[in-house]
Amino acid sequence: TDVTHIDGTAALTIEEIIQRALDTNQDVYLVGLHIGAAKILGELGVLDLVRETTRFPDRKSAISAAAKRLAETSMDATPDFET
C-alpha cells in the first residue's frame, strides 16, 4: 500500500504472479493500489486479470472479503450425505 509507482518490469512480474495464481484456481486480491501503479498495470492489461470485486482500498476490507469467500467455498465443499 505504500508503493505509489511501479515500472514496467515490476508490472510484468506482478502479472506473472497473478497469472500463476489464476492458473491454479486461486483467488487474487489487490489492496491499496495507488493511481500511479494502477495506471501502469492498466496500460499493460494486468488489471484485466483481476476482477474489480477483488480490488480493495485497505487490508481490512480485503481480509473481510477473503474470509467471506473462504466461508462460501467451505460450505460448497461440504459433502451432501443425504443423496
mmCIF file of C-alpha atoms in Angstrom:
data_model
loop_
_atom_site.group_PDB
_atom_site.id
_atom_site.type_symbol
_atom_site.label_atom_id
_atom_site.label_comp_id
_atom_site.label_asym_id
_atom_site.label_seq_id
_atom_site.Cartn_x
_atom_site.Cartn_y
_atom_site.Cartn_z
ATOM 1 C CA THR A 1 0.000 0.000 0.000
ATOM 2 C CA ASP A 2 2.991 2.312 0.312
ATOM 3 C CA VAL A 3 4.105 1.869 -3.305
ATOM 4 C CA THR A 4 2.898 4.809 -5.361
ATOM 5 C CA HIS A 5 4.616 3.937 -8.649
ATOM 6 C CA ILE A 6 5.980 0.830 -10.360
ATOM 7 C CA ASP A 7 7.931 0.370 -13.551
ATOM 8 C CA GLY A 8 7.164 -1.938 -16.445
ATOM 9 C CA THR A 9 9.378 -4.735 -15.154
ATOM 10 C CA ALA A 10 7.614 -4.783 -11.788
ATOM 11 C CA ALA A 11 4.232 -4.710 -13.538
ATOM 12 C CA LEU A 12 5.168 -7.719 -15.664
ATOM 13 C CA THR A 13 6.331 -9.569 -12.553
ATOM 14 C CA ILE A 14 3.013 -8.804 -10.857
ATOM 15 C CA GLU A 15 1.223 -10.034 -13.981
ATOM 16 C CA GLU A 16 3.144 -13.316 -13.840
ATOM 17 C CA ILE A 17 2.325 -13.803 -10.145
ATOM 18 C CA ILE A 18 -1.355 -13.104 -10.764
ATOM 19 C CA GLN A 19 -1.476 -15.406 -13.779
ATOM 20 C CA ARG A 20 0.165 -18.263 -11.864
ATOM 21 C CA ALA A 21 -2.376 -17.864 -9.068
ATOM 22 C CA LEU A 22 -5.285 -17.837 -11.503
ATOM 23 C CA ASP A 23 -3.895 -20.846 -13.371
ATOM 24 C CA THR A 24 -4.070 -22.813 -10.125
ATOM 25 C CA ASN A 25 -7.603 -21.573 -9.305
ATOM 26 C CA GLN A 26 -6.500 -19.268 -6.501
ATOM 27 C CA ASP A 27 -8.299 -16.030 -5.731
ATOM 28 C CA VAL A 28 -6.340 -12.808 -6.260
ATOM 29 C CA TYR A 29 -6.939 -9.678 -4.179
ATOM 30 C CA LEU A 30 -5.355 -6.290 -4.891
ATOM 31 C CA VAL A 31 -5.059 -3.999 -1.891
ATOM 32 C CA GLY A 32 -4.224 -0.303 -1.619
ATOM 33 C CA LEU A 33 -3.436 0.224 -5.280
ATOM 34 C CA HIS A 34 -2.265 3.798 -5.842
ATOM 35 C CA ILE A 35 -3.196 5.643 -9.034
ATOM 36 C CA GLY A 36 0.348 5.615 -10.461
ATOM 37 C CA ALA A 37 0.721 1.871 -10.059
ATOM 38 C CA ALA A 38 -2.851 1.297 -11.270
ATOM 39 C CA LYS A 39 -2.121 3.312 -14.404
ATOM 40 C CA ILE A 40 0.880 1.166 -15.344
ATOM 41 C CA LEU A 41 -0.944 -2.085 -14.520
ATOM 42 C CA GLY A 42 -3.944 -0.917 -16.513
ATOM 43 C CA GLU A 43 -1.890 0.094 -19.536
ATOM 44 C CA LEU A 44 -0.247 -3.328 -19.605
ATOM 45 C CA GLY A 45 -3.572 -5.152 -19.194
ATOM 46 C CA VAL A 46 -2.654 -6.579 -15.805
ATOM 47 C CA LEU A 47 -5.753 -5.157 -14.110
ATOM 48 C CA ASP A 48 -7.892 -7.031 -16.617
ATOM 49 C CA LEU A 49 -6.809 -10.241 -14.879
ATOM 50 C CA VAL A 50 -8.253 -9.184 -11.517
ATOM 51 C CA ARG A 51 -11.991 -8.707 -11.056
ATOM 52 C CA GLU A 52 -12.994 -5.298 -9.750
ATOM 53 C CA THR A 53 -14.775 -7.064 -6.894
ATOM 54 C CA THR A 54 -11.399 -8.260 -5.583
ATOM 55 C CA ARG A 55 -9.723 -4.838 -5.505
ATOM 56 C CA PHE A 56 -9.756 -3.107 -2.139
ATOM 57 C CA PRO A 57 -8.607 0.211 -0.701
ATOM 58 C CA ASP A 58 -7.299 -1.341 2.536
ATOM 59 C CA ARG A 59 -6.249 -4.640 4.114
ATOM 60 C CA LYS A 60 -9.236 -4.822 6.445
ATOM 61 C CA SER A 61 -11.673 -4.783 3.530
ATOM 62 C CA ALA A 62 -9.660 -7.381 1.612
ATOM 63 C CA ILE A 63 -9.360 -9.703 4.596
ATOM 64 C CA SER A 64 -13.082 -9.429 5.249
ATOM 65 C CA ALA A 65 -13.876 -10.292 1.634
ATOM 66 C CA ALA A 66 -11.393 -13.167 1.632
ATOM 67 C CA ALA A 67 -12.896 -14.570 4.837
ATOM 68 C CA LYS A 68 -16.374 -14.365 3.321
ATOM 69 C CA ARG A 69 -15.170 -16.096 0.148
ATOM 70 C CA LEU A 70 -13.465 -18.797 2.190
ATOM 71 C CA ALA A 71 -16.636 -19.406 4.176
ATOM 72 C CA GLU A 72 -18.645 -19.668 0.950
ATOM 73 C CA THR A 73 -16.246 -22.136 -0.638
ATOM 74 C CA SER A 74 -16.081 -24.184 2.558
ATOM 75 C CA MET A 75 -19.854 -24.551 2.505
ATOM 76 C CA ASP A 76 -19.764 -25.516 -1.184
ATOM 77 C CA ALA A 77 -17.215 -28.224 -0.396
ATOM 78 C CA THR A 78 -19.328 -29.792 2.359
ATOM 79 C CA PRO A 79 -20.331 -33.300 1.261
ATOM 80 C CA ASP A 80 -24.020 -33.988 0.818
ATOM 81 C CA PHE A 81 -24.590 -37.274 2.625
ATOM 82 C CA GLU A 82 -28.348 -37.250 2.052
ATOM 83 C CA THR A 83 -28.159 -38.267 -1.611
#
